[in-house]
Amino acid sequence: MNLRAHAKVNLTLTVCGPRPDGYHELRTVFQSLALHDTLRFTSVEDRCVLTCSSPEVPLDERNLVWRAARMVWDAAGRRGEPRGRVRITKRIPAQGGLGGGSADGAAALVGWNRLWDTRLPDERLLELARGLGADVPFFLYAGTALGLNRGDEIHPMADAPARWVVLVFPPFGVSTPEAFRWWDEDQVGLAAGAERPATPLAVFNDLEAPVSRRHPQLVEIRRELERAGAEAAAMTGSGSTVFGLFTARAVARAASDRVGRAGWRSLVTRTATRVQARPG
Ligand code: C5P
C-alpha cells in the first residue's frame, strides 16, 4: 500500500497571542501542495521497521510515523508491539515550514489503520493527530482549510484557485518554538499585525517579521520573488521556506531560475485540491 503525504503552505497566518498552555492562539489558512513524500506500507516483520530515502530523518520514536504506529496500535487495544514496515520517500525538505514531518504523521495514522484493519473512525484519528502535533490534523483534511486554536481545529474551505508555487529554501532553518519566541519578544512596544500588506490574494504571515528581523535574507528572497512577477509572496509557517504564487507556469519557472542565479535553492510545484491531496 502506497500513500502520498502532501506538503502545505500557510496562505495566511495570524498570531492572536500566547495561551496559558505555552502555545499560541492562531488563525491560519492552510493550502496543500502537489509536492509530497510517499509512504509504502508492507505487512511483514514481527516488529516495526522504518526506512527513509533521506539520511537526516530520525527513524526512532522522534519520527511521527513511528509514534503514529504506537498510537493506532494502542487505541485499537492491540497487545504487544506494533508490527509493519514503512519506507518513506522524502521529497519535502525538513524544518522548512512545509509540514513534512506532520504530513508523514497524518498519512501514517491512515496507513497503519488500514494495514492492520483496526477501523478506528475518522474522529478518533483526528484526536490522535492532535496528539502528534498542532499542524497534523490539517493533513487529514488537506486542500484549503482554516485552522484555529493551536492551528489544530480545522474548518475545510472551498479549494483556493489553482496557482503555481515557487518554494525558495534559505541556507538556514528556523525551529517552530524559536519563531514563536521571537514573536513574543517583538510584541513589546509593537502593535501586533499593524503592517499587514494589501495583496490581491490575501497572503501574509505574522511570524515573518520577527523571523526576518533575525534573518534579513528572507526580505531579499521575498523581494526577488515579487520582482520576478509573483502575485504574492510570504514565508510559510515558522519558516524558513519562502513561497511565491504565480498564475503562469512559465513565469514561475523564470522566477525559480532567477532566485537560483541569486544563489538560493528553489523548486516549482503547484497547489493541490482536497481530492488530490488527502492521504488515501
Ligand atoms: O505541536 P508542535 O510540536 O508542532 O509545536 C511545536 C512548538 O511550537 C510548541 O511547543 C510551541 O512552542 C510552538 N507552537 C506555538 N503555538 C502553536 C503551535 C506551535 O507556540 N499554535
Tab-separated table of C-alpha atoms and ligand atoms in Angstrom:
chain	number	residue	atom	x	y	z
A	1	MET	CA	0.000	0.000	0.000
A	2	ASN	CA	1.317	3.426	-1.029
A	3	LEU	CA	0.117	6.712	0.488
A	4	ARG	CA	1.111	10.227	-0.508
A	5	ALA	CA	1.849	12.809	2.205
A	6	HIS	CA	1.447	16.272	0.673
A	7	ALA	CA	3.267	19.424	1.828
A	8	LYS	CA	1.410	22.626	2.783
A	9	VAL	CA	1.976	26.346	2.866
A	10	ASN	CA	0.185	28.819	5.116
A	11	LEU	CA	-1.501	31.339	2.816
A	12	THR	CA	-2.245	33.480	5.865
A	13	LEU	CA	-1.109	33.150	9.475
A	14	THR	CA	-2.311	35.459	12.238
A	15	VAL	CA	-0.826	35.027	15.698
A	16	CYS	CA	-3.530	36.187	18.111
A	17	GLY	CA	-1.457	35.825	21.274
A	18	PRO	CA	0.112	33.425	23.778
A	19	ARG	CA	-2.037	30.819	25.539
A	20	PRO	CA	-1.725	29.559	29.125
A	21	ASP	CA	-0.601	26.135	27.795
A	22	GLY	CA	2.564	27.547	26.208
A	23	TYR	CA	1.153	27.520	22.668
A	24	HIS	CA	-0.099	30.489	20.656
A	25	GLU	CA	-3.633	31.151	19.522
A	26	LEU	CA	-3.604	31.081	15.706
A	27	ARG	CA	-5.808	31.824	12.767
A	28	THR	CA	-4.316	30.365	9.612
A	29	VAL	CA	-5.319	29.268	6.125
A	30	PHE	CA	-3.525	26.077	5.096
A	31	GLN	CA	-3.074	25.144	1.440
A	32	SER	CA	-1.935	21.722	0.178
A	33	LEU	CA	0.763	21.478	-2.479
A	34	ALA	CA	1.417	18.873	-5.183
A	35	LEU	CA	4.874	18.307	-3.611
A	36	HIS	CA	4.676	15.143	-1.489
A	37	ASP	CA	6.512	12.356	0.333
A	38	THR	CA	5.461	8.766	-0.308
A	39	LEU	CA	4.911	6.144	2.393
A	40	ARG	CA	4.997	2.496	1.343
A	41	PHE	CA	3.459	0.106	3.904
A	42	THR	CA	4.049	-3.648	3.929
A	43	SER	CA	2.751	-6.136	6.472
A	44	VAL	CA	5.849	-8.215	7.024
A	45	GLU	CA	8.125	-8.459	10.100
A	46	ASP	CA	7.397	-9.187	13.708
A	47	ARG	CA	8.265	-5.631	14.698
A	48	CYS	CA	8.158	-2.069	13.401
A	49	VAL	CA	10.735	-1.125	10.757
A	50	LEU	CA	11.116	2.361	9.307
A	51	THR	CA	13.387	3.236	6.412
A	52	CYS	CA	13.816	6.577	4.665
A	53	SER	CA	15.433	7.826	1.465
A	54	SER	CA	16.878	10.786	3.369
A	55	PRO	CA	19.621	10.025	5.942
A	56	GLU	CA	18.837	13.115	8.104
A	57	VAL	CA	15.403	11.799	9.080
A	58	PRO	CA	15.378	10.092	12.518
A	59	LEU	CA	13.946	6.551	12.369
A	60	ASP	CA	13.076	6.135	16.051
A	61	GLU	CA	10.296	7.494	18.287
A	62	ARG	CA	11.154	11.071	17.188
A	63	ASN	CA	9.641	10.181	13.814
A	64	LEU	CA	5.895	10.864	13.741
A	65	VAL	CA	5.365	7.772	11.548
A	66	TRP	CA	6.757	5.644	14.348
A	67	ARG	CA	4.674	7.451	17.011
A	68	ALA	CA	1.566	7.072	14.852
A	69	ALA	CA	2.150	3.285	14.822
A	70	ARG	CA	2.190	3.148	18.625
A	71	MET	CA	-0.903	5.372	18.861
A	72	VAL	CA	-3.050	3.407	16.405
A	73	TRP	CA	-1.934	0.070	17.884
A	74	ASP	CA	-2.771	1.147	21.454
A	75	ALA	CA	-6.009	2.938	20.517
A	76	ALA	CA	-7.207	-0.282	18.861
A	77	GLY	CA	-6.406	-2.226	22.047
A	78	ARG	CA	-3.824	-4.462	20.360
A	79	ARG	CA	-1.296	-6.185	22.583
A	80	GLY	CA	2.472	-6.333	22.308
A	81	GLU	CA	4.463	-4.302	19.829
A	82	PRO	CA	3.190	-2.745	16.602
A	83	ARG	CA	4.482	-4.584	13.537
A	84	GLY	CA	4.891	-3.498	9.971
A	85	ARG	CA	7.314	-1.902	7.565
A	86	VAL	CA	7.246	1.604	6.147
A	87	ARG	CA	9.536	3.045	3.522
A	88	ILE	CA	9.436	6.865	3.408
A	89	THR	CA	10.479	8.520	0.154
A	90	LYS	CA	11.308	12.032	1.281
A	91	ARG	CA	10.837	14.989	-1.067
A	92	ILE	CA	9.576	17.658	1.356
A	93	PRO	CA	12.560	19.467	2.915
A	94	ALA	CA	12.614	19.110	6.731
A	95	GLN	CA	12.237	22.052	9.157
A	96	GLY	CA	11.078	24.357	6.389
A	97	GLY	CA	7.553	25.299	7.437
A	98	LEU	CA	6.115	22.933	4.804
A	99	GLY	CA	4.800	20.414	7.351
A	100	GLY	CA	6.857	17.478	6.060
A	101	GLY	CA	7.031	15.568	9.335
A	102	SER	CA	3.393	16.318	10.150
A	103	ALA	CA	2.170	15.238	6.692
A	104	ASP	CA	4.009	11.927	7.117
A	105	GLY	CA	2.481	11.529	10.600
A	106	ALA	CA	-1.069	12.078	9.325
A	107	ALA	CA	-0.575	9.706	6.370
A	108	ALA	CA	0.834	7.139	8.797
A	109	LEU	CA	-2.285	7.269	11.009
A	110	VAL	CA	-4.382	6.468	7.926
A	111	GLY	CA	-1.879	3.880	6.662
A	112	TRP	CA	-1.479	1.889	9.887
A	113	ASN	CA	-5.228	1.929	10.448
A	114	ARG	CA	-5.686	0.376	7.009
A	115	LEU	CA	-2.739	-2.039	7.157
A	116	TRP	CA	-3.917	-3.526	10.448
A	117	ASP	CA	-7.631	-3.235	9.605
A	118	THR	CA	-8.113	-1.586	13.015
A	119	ARG	CA	-11.058	0.508	11.711
A	120	LEU	CA	-10.593	3.495	14.005
A	121	PRO	CA	-13.183	6.089	12.928
A	122	ASP	CA	-12.087	9.441	11.442
A	123	GLU	CA	-12.870	11.304	14.698
A	124	ARG	CA	-10.502	9.003	16.593
A	125	LEU	CA	-7.738	9.516	14.012
A	126	LEU	CA	-8.278	13.272	14.404
A	127	GLU	CA	-7.743	13.043	18.193
A	128	LEU	CA	-4.583	11.028	17.641
A	129	ALA	CA	-3.425	13.606	15.061
A	130	ARG	CA	-3.799	16.405	17.663
A	131	GLY	CA	-1.599	14.371	19.989
A	132	LEU	CA	1.114	14.140	17.316
A	133	GLY	CA	1.408	17.922	16.783
A	134	ALA	CA	-0.538	21.132	16.299
A	135	ASP	CA	-0.462	21.089	12.493
A	136	VAL	CA	-1.021	17.339	11.987
A	137	PRO	CA	-4.880	17.468	11.928
A	138	PHE	CA	-4.854	19.669	8.778
A	139	PHE	CA	-3.189	16.869	6.804
A	140	LEU	CA	-6.130	14.523	7.445
A	141	TYR	CA	-8.359	17.058	5.625
A	142	ALA	CA	-5.937	18.640	3.103
A	143	GLY	CA	-6.924	21.081	0.345
A	144	THR	CA	-7.657	24.601	1.596
A	145	ALA	CA	-8.680	24.875	5.251
A	146	LEU	CA	-8.928	27.329	8.120
A	147	GLY	CA	-7.008	26.370	11.276
A	148	LEU	CA	-7.989	27.856	14.659
A	149	ASN	CA	-6.858	27.459	18.303
A	150	ARG	CA	-3.337	25.986	18.111
A	151	GLY	CA	-3.912	25.546	14.376
A	152	ASP	CA	-5.437	22.146	15.166
A	153	GLU	CA	-9.153	22.993	14.910
A	154	ILE	CA	-9.761	22.562	11.186
A	155	HIS	CA	-12.569	24.004	9.098
A	156	PRO	CA	-12.369	22.826	5.479
A	157	MET	CA	-12.889	25.579	2.892
A	158	ALA	CA	-13.594	25.514	-0.839
A	159	ASP	CA	-10.388	24.779	-2.763
A	160	ALA	CA	-8.496	28.024	-3.458
A	161	PRO	CA	-7.944	28.920	-7.128
A	162	ALA	CA	-5.078	26.859	-8.607
A	163	ARG	CA	-1.659	28.523	-8.693
A	164	TRP	CA	1.936	27.650	-9.500
A	165	VAL	CA	4.072	27.858	-6.378
A	166	VAL	CA	7.792	28.643	-6.235
A	167	LEU	CA	9.397	27.462	-2.994
A	168	VAL	CA	12.702	29.087	-2.027
A	169	PHE	CA	14.925	27.477	0.611
A	170	PRO	CA	17.287	29.782	2.548
A	171	PRO	CA	20.515	28.146	3.776
A	172	PHE	CA	19.281	28.067	7.392
A	173	GLY	CA	16.323	26.516	9.234
A	174	VAL	CA	14.074	28.009	11.897
A	175	SER	CA	12.657	25.866	14.701
A	176	THR	CA	8.979	26.404	15.469
A	177	PRO	CA	9.390	27.242	19.216
A	178	GLU	CA	12.131	29.715	18.236
A	179	ALA	CA	9.898	31.573	15.751
A	180	PHE	CA	7.112	31.903	18.314
A	181	ARG	CA	9.575	33.075	20.973
A	182	TRP	CA	10.824	35.794	18.618
A	183	TRP	CA	7.227	36.830	18.001
A	184	ASP	CA	6.752	37.119	21.798
A	185	GLU	CA	9.923	39.218	22.179
A	186	ASP	CA	8.915	41.607	19.409
A	187	GLN	CA	5.465	42.315	20.850
A	188	VAL	CA	6.973	44.651	23.428
A	189	GLY	CA	6.069	48.165	22.258
A	190	LEU	CA	4.650	46.938	18.930
A	191	ALA	CA	1.103	46.929	17.652
A	192	ALA	CA	0.742	43.298	16.596
A	193	GLY	CA	-0.050	42.787	12.944
A	194	ALA	CA	-0.188	46.533	12.225
A	195	GLU	CA	1.630	46.235	8.915
A	196	ARG	CA	-0.159	43.506	7.041
A	197	PRO	CA	0.295	44.290	3.362
A	198	ALA	CA	-2.651	44.511	0.994
A	199	THR	CA	-2.129	41.860	-1.707
A	200	PRO	CA	-4.522	40.617	-4.434
A	201	LEU	CA	-4.674	37.184	-2.851
A	202	ALA	CA	-4.568	37.808	0.887
A	203	VAL	CA	-1.188	36.291	1.762
A	204	PHE	CA	0.671	37.196	4.950
A	205	ASN	CA	2.373	35.650	7.945
A	206	ASP	CA	2.703	37.305	11.368
A	207	LEU	CA	5.804	35.200	12.104
A	208	GLU	CA	7.587	36.611	9.056
A	209	ALA	CA	8.568	39.985	10.576
A	210	PRO	CA	10.143	38.538	13.755
A	211	VAL	CA	11.959	35.819	11.780
A	212	SER	CA	13.120	38.264	9.058
A	213	ARG	CA	14.499	40.599	11.702
A	214	ARG	CA	16.899	37.791	12.727
A	215	HIS	CA	17.387	36.554	9.142
A	216	PRO	CA	17.262	39.590	6.782
A	217	GLN	CA	17.898	37.299	3.788
A	218	LEU	CA	14.190	36.439	3.905
A	219	VAL	CA	13.330	40.015	2.943
A	220	GLU	CA	15.635	39.787	-0.094
A	221	ILE	CA	14.103	36.474	-1.178
A	222	ARG	CA	10.592	37.853	-0.932
A	223	ARG	CA	11.586	40.942	-2.957
A	224	GLU	CA	13.241	38.788	-5.606
A	225	LEU	CA	10.032	36.740	-5.996
A	226	GLU	CA	7.922	39.896	-6.225
A	227	ARG	CA	10.258	41.415	-8.837
A	228	ALA	CA	10.006	38.160	-10.787
A	229	GLY	CA	6.244	38.652	-11.040
A	230	ALA	CA	4.806	36.777	-8.038
A	231	GLU	CA	1.195	37.683	-7.373
A	232	ALA	CA	2.012	37.369	-3.669
A	233	ALA	CA	4.903	36.009	-1.608
A	234	ALA	CA	5.429	35.183	2.066
A	235	MET	CA	7.230	32.897	4.473
A	236	THR	CA	5.327	29.664	5.256
A	237	GLY	CA	4.638	28.562	8.849
A	238	SER	CA	7.570	29.222	11.138
A	239	GLY	CA	9.934	29.283	8.126
A	240	SER	CA	12.395	29.322	6.718
A	241	THR	CA	10.861	28.495	3.297
A	242	VAL	CA	9.501	31.471	1.333
A	243	PHE	CA	6.859	30.876	-1.350
A	244	GLY	CA	5.596	32.885	-4.293
A	245	LEU	CA	2.272	32.375	-6.103
A	246	PHE	CA	2.055	32.580	-9.907
A	247	THR	CA	-0.742	32.172	-12.426
A	248	ALA	CA	1.544	31.211	-15.335
A	249	ARG	CA	3.883	28.241	-15.238
A	250	ALA	CA	6.492	29.929	-17.452
A	251	VAL	CA	6.691	32.944	-15.129
A	252	ALA	CA	7.043	30.624	-12.107
A	253	ARG	CA	9.876	28.755	-13.867
A	254	ALA	CA	11.626	32.026	-14.722
A	255	ALA	CA	11.267	33.200	-11.102
A	256	SER	CA	12.793	29.951	-9.858
A	257	ASP	CA	15.748	30.387	-12.273
A	258	ARG	CA	16.166	33.963	-11.108
A	259	VAL	CA	16.394	33.109	-7.386
A	260	GLY	CA	18.715	30.252	-8.400
A	261	ARG	CA	21.082	32.731	-10.079
A	262	ALA	CA	20.960	34.804	-6.883
A	263	GLY	CA	22.243	31.699	-5.044
A	264	TRP	CA	19.121	30.190	-3.462
A	265	ARG	CA	17.800	26.667	-3.879
A	266	SER	CA	14.235	26.537	-5.127
A	267	LEU	CA	11.608	24.357	-6.785
A	268	VAL	CA	8.365	24.819	-8.670
A	269	THR	CA	5.217	22.992	-7.598
A	270	ARG	CA	1.504	23.818	-7.649
A	271	THR	CA	-1.424	23.963	-5.291
A	272	ALA	CA	-3.336	20.701	-4.813
A	273	THR	CA	-7.060	20.277	-4.216
A	274	ARG	CA	-8.546	18.331	-1.308
A	275	VAL	CA	-9.324	15.374	-3.558
A	276	GLN	CA	-5.750	15.314	-4.864
A	277	ALA	CA	-4.015	15.750	-1.510
A	278	ARG	CA	-5.988	13.757	1.081
A	279	PRO	CA	-3.971	10.760	2.290
A	280	GLY	CA	-5.503	7.627	0.816
B	1	C5P	O1	2.685	20.979	18.307
B	1	C5P	P1	4.099	21.104	17.833
B	1	C5P	O2	5.002	20.109	18.472
B	1	C5P	O3	4.202	21.130	16.339
B	1	C5P	O4	4.596	22.561	18.298
B	1	C5P	C1	5.957	22.844	18.480
B	1	C5P	C2	6.140	24.113	19.305
B	1	C5P	O5	5.757	25.256	18.524
B	1	C5P	C3	5.301	24.229	20.540
B	1	C5P	O6	5.901	23.572	21.640
B	1	C5P	C4	5.227	25.741	20.759
B	1	C5P	O7	6.419	26.223	21.325
B	1	C5P	C5	5.175	26.266	19.336
B	1	C5P	N1	3.778	26.497	18.891
B	1	C5P	C6	3.072	27.555	19.434
B	1	C5P	N2	1.772	27.767	19.029
B	1	C5P	C7	1.182	26.969	18.108
B	1	C5P	C8	1.898	25.895	17.532
B	1	C5P	C9	3.209	25.679	17.955
B	1	C5P	O8	3.580	28.317	20.272
B	1	C5P	N3	-0.062	27.205	17.752
